[in-house]
PDB file of C-alpha atoms in Angstrom:
ATOM      1  CA  MET A1156      -6.303 -18.799  -6.329  1.00 49.00           C
ATOM      2  CA  LYS A1157      -3.059 -19.414  -4.000  1.00 51.00           C
ATOM      3  CA  ASN A1158      -0.773 -21.727  -7.711  1.00 62.00           C
ATOM      4  CA  LYS A1159      -1.073 -18.288  -9.276  1.00 90.00           C
ATOM      5  CA  VAL A1160       1.899 -15.811  -7.375  1.00 95.00           C
ATOM      6  CA  GLN A1161       0.097 -12.430  -6.508  1.00 97.00           C
ATOM      7  CA  ASN A1162       2.599  -9.100  -6.808  1.00 98.00           C
ATOM      8  CA  ILE A1163       1.896  -5.740  -4.057  1.00 98.00           C
ATOM      9  CA  LEU A1164       3.795  -3.004  -4.809  1.00 97.00           C
ATOM     10  CA  LEU A1165       4.033  -0.174  -1.695  1.00 97.00           C
ATOM     11  CA  VAL A1166       5.088   3.231  -2.757  1.00 95.00           C
ATOM     12  CA  GLY A1167       5.376   5.763  -0.812  1.00 91.00           C
ATOM     13  CA  VAL A1168       7.981   8.408   1.603  1.00 88.00           C
ATOM     14  CA  GLY A1169      10.071   7.755   4.433  1.00 82.00           C
ATOM     15  CA  GLY A1170       7.826   8.102   6.859  1.00 81.00           C
ATOM     16  CA  GLN A1171       3.912   7.352   6.444  1.00 88.00           C
ATOM     17  CA  GLY A1172       4.235   3.852   7.935  1.00 85.00           C
ATOM     18  CA  ILE A1173       5.589   1.783   4.272  1.00 89.00           C
ATOM     19  CA  LEU A1174       7.286  -0.519   6.250  1.00 88.00           C
ATOM     20  CA  LEU A1175       4.840  -1.775   9.169  1.00 90.00           C
ATOM     21  CA  ALA A1176       2.159  -1.750   6.289  1.00 94.00           C
ATOM     22  CA  SER A1177       3.878  -4.216   4.026  1.00 95.00           C
ATOM     23  CA  GLU A1178       5.077  -6.536   7.918  1.00 95.00           C
ATOM     24  CA  ILE A1179       0.918  -6.829   8.672  1.00 96.00           C
ATOM     25  CA  LEU A1180       0.077  -7.602   4.816  1.00 97.00           C
ATOM     26  CA  SER A1181       2.529 -10.640   4.411  1.00 97.00           C
ATOM     27  CA  GLU A1182       1.809 -11.295   8.420  1.00 97.00           C
ATOM     28  CA  VAL A1183      -1.642 -11.686   6.682  1.00 97.00           C
ATOM     29  CA  LEU A1184      -1.055 -13.307   3.982  1.00 97.00           C
ATOM     30  CA  MET A1185       0.539 -16.312   5.620  1.00 96.00           C
ATOM     31  CA  LEU A1186      -2.247 -15.757   7.827  1.00 95.00           C
ATOM     32  CA  GLY A1187      -3.728 -17.142   4.306  1.00 94.00           C
ATOM     33  CA  GLY A1188      -1.935 -19.684   3.683  1.00 94.00           C
ATOM     34  CA  TYR A1189       0.454 -18.228   1.454  1.00 96.00           C
ATOM     35  CA  ASP A1190       4.323 -18.441   0.635  1.00 97.00           C
ATOM     36  CA  VAL A1191       5.314 -15.102   0.774  1.00 97.00           C
ATOM     37  CA  LYS A1192       8.451 -12.705  -0.182  1.00 97.00           C
ATOM     38  CA  LYS A1193       8.708  -9.313   1.135  1.00 96.00           C
ATOM     39  CA  ALA A1194      11.691  -7.363   0.084  1.00 94.00           C
ATOM     40  CA  GLU A1195      12.337  -3.573   0.962  1.00 87.00           C
ATOM     41  CA  VAL A1196      13.982  -0.449  -0.588  1.00 78.00           C
ATOM     42  CA  HIS A1197      13.942   2.408   1.319  1.00 61.00           C
ATOM     43  CA  GLY A1198      18.662   3.992   0.920  1.00 55.00           C
ATOM     44  CA  MET A1199      17.617   7.383   1.430  1.00 54.00           C
ATOM     45  CA  ALA A1200      14.356   7.030   2.747  1.00 50.00           C
ATOM     46  CA  GLN A1201      14.590   8.427   6.519  1.00 57.00           C
ATOM     47  CA  ARG A1202      11.462  11.512   6.618  1.00 58.00           C
ATOM     48  CA  GLY A1203      11.329  12.248   3.206  1.00 65.00           C
ATOM     49  CA  GLY A1204      13.221   9.507   0.276  1.00 79.00           C
ATOM     50  CA  SER A1205      11.618   7.503  -1.990  1.00 83.00           C
ATOM     51  CA  VAL A1206      10.349   4.050  -0.166  1.00 89.00           C
ATOM     52  CA  VAL A1207       9.454   0.975  -1.895  1.00 93.00           C
ATOM     53  CA  SER A1208       7.306  -2.295  -1.050  1.00 95.00           C
ATOM     54  CA  HIS A1209       8.314  -4.963  -2.892  1.00 96.00           C
ATOM     55  CA  VAL A1210       4.854  -8.127  -1.168  1.00 98.00           C
ATOM     56  CA  ARG A1211       5.151 -11.743  -3.471  1.00 98.00           C
ATOM     57  CA  TYR A1212       2.603 -14.108  -2.842  1.00 97.00           C
ATOM     58  CA  GLY A1213       0.616 -17.676  -3.409  1.00 96.00           C
ATOM     59  CA  GLU A1214       1.907 -21.386  -3.566  1.00 94.00           C
ATOM     60  CA  LYS A1215       5.350 -21.395  -3.169  1.00 95.00           C
ATOM     61  CA  VAL A1216       6.865 -17.996  -4.652  1.00 96.00           C
ATOM     62  CA  TYR A1217      10.769 -17.878  -5.187  1.00 93.00           C
ATOM     63  CA  SER A1218      11.495 -14.606  -5.765  1.00 92.00           C
ATOM     64  CA  PRO A1219      10.303 -11.433  -3.431  1.00 95.00           C
ATOM     65  CA  ILE A1220      11.438  -8.371  -6.287  1.00 94.00           C
ATOM     66  CA  ILE A1221       8.433  -7.812  -8.886  1.00 95.00           C
ATOM     67  CA  PRO A1222       9.189  -7.966 -12.387  1.00 93.00           C
ATOM     68  CA  GLU A1223       8.251  -4.673 -14.006  1.00 92.00           C
ATOM     69  CA  GLY A1224       5.283  -4.469 -15.482  1.00 95.00           C
ATOM     70  CA  GLN A1225       3.884  -7.483 -13.624  1.00 96.00           C
ATOM     71  CA  ALA A1226       2.359  -6.056 -10.484  1.00 97.00           C
ATOM     72  CA  ASP A1227      -1.054  -6.650  -9.531  1.00 97.00           C
ATOM     73  CA  ILE A1228      -1.754  -4.374  -7.059  1.00 98.00           C
ATOM     74  CA  LEU A1229       0.409  -0.719  -6.902  1.00 98.00           C
ATOM     75  CA  PHE A1230      -0.407   0.161  -3.155  1.00 96.00           C
ATOM     76  CA  GLY A1231      -0.256   3.632  -2.487  1.00 97.00           C
ATOM     77  CA  PHE A1232       0.546   6.056   0.460  1.00 95.00           C
ATOM     78  CA  GLU A1233       1.832   9.166  -1.636  1.00 94.00           C
ATOM     79  CA  LEU A1234      -0.397  10.290  -5.346  1.00 95.00           C
ATOM     80  CA  LEU A1235       3.184  11.244  -7.498  1.00 93.00           C
ATOM     81  CA  GLU A1236       5.323   8.429  -6.517  1.00 93.00           C
ATOM     82  CA  SER A1237       2.093   6.540  -6.276  1.00 96.00           C
ATOM     83  CA  TYR A1238       2.140   7.437 -10.377  1.00 96.00           C
ATOM     84  CA  ARG A1239       5.884   7.343 -10.751  1.00 94.00           C
ATOM     85  CA  TYR A1240       5.554   3.302 -10.569  1.00 96.00           C
ATOM     86  CA  LEU A1241       2.642   3.207 -12.803  1.00 96.00           C
ATOM     87  CA  PRO A1242       5.021   1.864 -14.901  1.00 95.00           C
ATOM     88  CA  LEU A1243       5.007  -1.165 -12.513  1.00 95.00           C
ATOM     89  CA  LEU A1244       1.983  -2.710 -13.151  1.00 97.00           C
ATOM     90  CA  LYS A1245       0.487  -5.140 -14.722  1.00 97.00           C
ATOM     91  CA  THR A1246      -1.982  -3.959 -18.129  1.00 95.00           C
ATOM     92  CA  ASP A1247      -4.641  -4.624 -16.068  1.00 95.00           C
ATOM     93  CA  GLY A1248      -3.457  -3.832 -12.746  1.00 96.00           C
ATOM     94  CA  GLN A1249      -5.126  -2.145  -9.766  1.00 97.00           C
ATOM     95  CA  VAL A1250      -4.133   1.153  -7.968  1.00 97.00           C
ATOM     96  CA  VAL A1251      -5.059   1.874  -4.182  1.00 97.00           C
ATOM     97  CA  ALA A1252      -4.246   4.784  -3.259  1.00 97.00           C
ATOM     98  CA  SER A1253      -3.369   7.739  -1.221  1.00 97.00           C
ATOM     99  CA  ASP A1254      -5.261  11.143  -2.305  1.00 96.00           C
ATOM    100  CA  LEU A1255      -1.695  13.093  -0.251  1.00 94.00           C
ATOM    101  CA  GLN A1256       0.215  15.062  -2.167  1.00 93.00           C
ATOM    102  CA  ILE A1257       3.526  15.747  -0.731  1.00 89.00           C
ATOM    103  CA  VAL A1258       5.972  18.553  -2.604  1.00 87.00           C
ATOM    104  CA  PRO A1259       9.792  16.572  -3.625  1.00 83.00           C
ATOM    105  CA  PRO A1260      11.824  20.002  -3.547  1.00 82.00           C
ATOM    106  CA  GLY A1261      12.442  20.739  -7.292  1.00 82.00           C
ATOM    107  CA  VAL A1262       8.335  21.281  -6.655  1.00 87.00           C
ATOM    108  CA  ALA A1263       9.271  22.634  -3.698  1.00 87.00           C
ATOM    109  CA  LEU A1264      12.731  24.994  -4.730  1.00 90.00           C
ATOM    110  CA  GLY A1265      10.511  25.953  -8.156  1.00 91.00           C
ATOM    111  CA  LYS A1266      13.204  23.851 -10.740  1.00 93.00           C
ATOM    112  CA  GLU A1267       9.597  20.941 -11.302  1.00 90.00           C
ATOM    113  CA  SER A1268       5.543  22.253 -11.780  1.00 90.00           C
ATOM    114  CA  TYR A1269       4.172  19.964 -10.062  1.00 89.00           C
ATOM    115  CA  PRO A1270       2.297  17.167 -12.791  1.00 92.00           C
ATOM    116  CA  GLU A1271      -1.633  18.186 -13.203  1.00 92.00           C
ATOM    117  CA  ASP A1272      -4.973  15.651 -12.406  1.00 95.00           C
ATOM    118  CA  VAL A1273      -2.619  13.468 -11.287  1.00 96.00           C
ATOM    119  CA  PRO A1274      -5.969  11.224  -9.910  1.00 96.00           C
ATOM    120  CA  ALA A1275      -7.943  11.607 -12.968  1.00 96.00           C
ATOM    121  CA  LYS A1276      -4.839  10.457 -15.176  1.00 96.00           C
ATOM    122  CA  ILE A1277      -4.012   7.620 -12.776  1.00 97.00           C
ATOM    123  CA  LYS A1278      -8.000   6.094 -13.430  1.00 96.00           C
ATOM    124  CA  ALA A1279      -7.255   6.884 -17.517  1.00 96.00           C
ATOM    125  CA  ALA A1280      -4.373   4.786 -17.662  1.00 96.00           C
ATOM    126  CA  PHE A1281      -6.602   2.257 -14.320  1.00 97.00           C
ATOM    127  CA  PRO A1282      -9.341   2.746 -14.311  1.00 95.00           C
ATOM    128  CA  ARG A1283     -10.528  -0.236 -11.667  1.00 92.00           C
ATOM    129  CA  SER A1284      -8.219   2.609  -9.035  1.00 95.00           C
ATOM    130  CA  ARG A1285      -9.480   4.156  -5.867  1.00 95.00           C
ATOM    131  CA  ILE A1286      -7.977   7.001  -4.509  1.00 96.00           C
ATOM    132  CA  VAL A1287      -8.407   6.981  -1.078  1.00 97.00           C
ATOM    133  CA  ASN A1288      -8.897  10.741   1.425  1.00 97.00           C
ATOM    134  CA  ALA A1289      -6.918   8.800   3.670  1.00 97.00           C
ATOM    135  CA  MET A1290      -5.614  11.104   6.138  1.00 96.00           C
ATOM    136  CA  ALA A1291      -9.646  11.925   6.674  1.00 97.00           C
ATOM    137  CA  LEU A1292     -10.464   8.878   7.782  1.00 97.00           C
ATOM    138  CA  ALA A1293      -6.891   8.714   9.334  1.00 96.00           C
ATOM    139  CA  GLN A1294      -8.048  12.240  11.280  1.00 96.00           C
ATOM    140  CA  GLN A1295     -11.749  10.114  11.376  1.00 96.00           C
ATOM    141  CA  ALA A1296      -9.564   7.854  13.645  1.00 95.00           C
ATOM    142  CA  GLY A1297      -7.854   9.349  15.839  1.00 92.00           C
ATOM    143  CA  ASN A1298      -4.771   9.675  14.880  1.00 93.00           C
ATOM    144  CA  MET A1299      -3.372  11.094  11.744  1.00 91.00           C
ATOM    145  CA  ARG A1300      -0.694   7.905  11.559  1.00 92.00           C
ATOM    146  CA  THR A1301      -3.210   5.535  11.132  1.00 95.00           C
ATOM    147  CA  VAL A1302      -3.036   6.944   7.873  1.00 95.00           C
ATOM    148  CA  ASN A1303      -1.740   3.134   6.184  1.00 94.00           C
ATOM    149  CA  THR A1304      -3.936   1.950   8.266  1.00 96.00           C
ATOM    150  CA  VAL A1305      -7.065   3.167   6.463  1.00 97.00           C
ATOM    151  CA  LEU A1306      -4.680   2.390   3.173  1.00 97.00           C
ATOM    152  CA  LEU A1307      -4.589  -1.306   5.123  1.00 97.00           C
ATOM    153  CA  GLY A1308      -8.655  -1.296   4.473  1.00 97.00           C
ATOM    154  CA  ALA A1309      -8.778  -0.276   1.535  1.00 97.00           C
ATOM    155  CA  LEU A1310      -6.221  -2.482   0.003  1.00 97.00           C
ATOM    156  CA  SER A1311      -8.158  -5.830   2.396  1.00 97.00           C
ATOM    157  CA  ASN A1312     -11.328  -5.885  -0.074  1.00 93.00           C
ATOM    158  CA  MET A1313      -9.568  -6.021  -3.121  1.00 93.00           C
ATOM    159  CA  MET A1314      -8.792  -9.140  -1.276  1.00 94.00           C
ATOM    160  CA  ASP A1315      -9.652 -12.495  -1.300  1.00 91.00           C
ATOM    161  CA  ILE A1316      -8.418 -12.931   2.560  1.00 93.00           C
ATOM    162  CA  PRO A1317     -10.983 -12.538   6.096  1.00 93.00           C
ATOM    163  CA  GLU A1318     -10.965  -9.561   7.655  1.00 92.00           C
ATOM    164  CA  GLU A1319     -10.326 -12.195  11.115  1.00 94.00           C
ATOM    165  CA  ALA A1320      -6.779 -12.263   9.587  1.00 96.00           C
ATOM    166  CA  TRP A1321      -6.652  -8.649   8.526  1.00 97.00           C
ATOM    167  CA  ASN A1322      -7.046  -8.475  12.665  1.00 95.00           C
ATOM    168  CA  GLN A1323      -5.159 -10.927  14.478  1.00 97.00           C
ATOM    169  CA  ALA A1324      -2.548  -9.359  12.912  1.00 97.00           C
ATOM    170  CA  MET A1325      -2.520  -6.548  13.646  1.00 96.00           C
ATOM    171  CA  ASN A1326      -3.278  -7.556  16.744  1.00 95.00           C
ATOM    172  CA  ASN A1327       0.040  -9.093  16.145  1.00 96.00           C
ATOM    173  CA  ARG A1328       2.188  -6.091  14.568  1.00 94.00           C
ATOM    174  CA  VAL A1329       1.014  -2.931  16.553  1.00 94.00           C
ATOM    175  CA  PRO A1330       2.263  -1.835  19.844  1.00 94.00           C
ATOM    176  CA  ALA A1331      -1.520  -2.245  21.927  1.00 95.00           C
ATOM    177  CA  LYS A1332      -1.879   0.940  22.967  1.00 95.00           C
ATOM    178  CA  PHE A1333      -2.753   1.855  19.202  1.00 94.00           C
ATOM    179  CA  LEU A1334      -4.531  -0.999  18.710  1.00 95.00           C
ATOM    180  CA  GLU A1335      -7.448   0.233  19.237  1.00 95.00           C
ATOM    181  CA  GLU A1336      -7.408   3.088  17.017  1.00 95.00           C
ATOM    182  CA  ASN A1337      -5.486   1.146  14.348  1.00 95.00           C
ATOM    183  CA  LEU A1338      -8.774  -1.939  14.442  1.00 96.00           C
ATOM    184  CA  ASN A1339     -10.773   1.967  14.084  1.00 96.00           C
ATOM    185  CA  ALA A1340      -9.489   3.451  11.227  1.00 97.00           C
ATOM    186  CA  PHE A1341      -9.155   0.103   9.267  1.00 97.00           C
ATOM    187  CA  ALA A1342     -12.317  -0.611   9.785  1.00 97.00           C
ATOM    188  CA  LEU A1343     -13.100   2.879   7.835  1.00 97.00           C
ATOM    189  CA  GLY A1344     -10.692   2.516   5.366  1.00 97.00           C
ATOM    190  CA  ARG A1345     -12.355  -0.923   4.327  1.00 96.00           C
ATOM    191  CA  GLN A1346     -15.835   1.340   4.098  1.00 94.00           C
ATOM    192  CA  ALA A1347     -14.242   4.039   1.305  1.00 86.00           C
TER     193      ALA A1347
END
């Protein structure tokens, strides 16, 4: 429905390809005929810090920032970051997240503990969640760096956008030498 603004929040840590994924997602939505606004927060995100990208789309979108509690889909590249941003989801929201766990510095130093059974907690709060072993699928596609594209494939199943638009956006955004493995990763994500 184009007249209703939809919100997708992408979360993870620096170096995971979140910004490329948000570029591809935004282009897919524009190819689908939507007005799209995007905002990114990645201050200290170089290789390890938190990265958040807001993508909003509809017939007309006025602000790029998703209000708290208004995200329709939380698109997570790292499990704890996904869990941390659950309060931004609508009560009937959905989660598509990688099962990848990157240990935060506080946990690595023994100052904090990693929460137990995060996937079950996510699914209990948001039953329509999909936790994907994206790293294994990226390896199957031929390159571990295609995790972001695996997750885009999983996300694509939740959206009413033709697969051709996703392929065209990847053709436009992914360097030619990495295109085939990214298209394979996307296909594996769709099947996950």
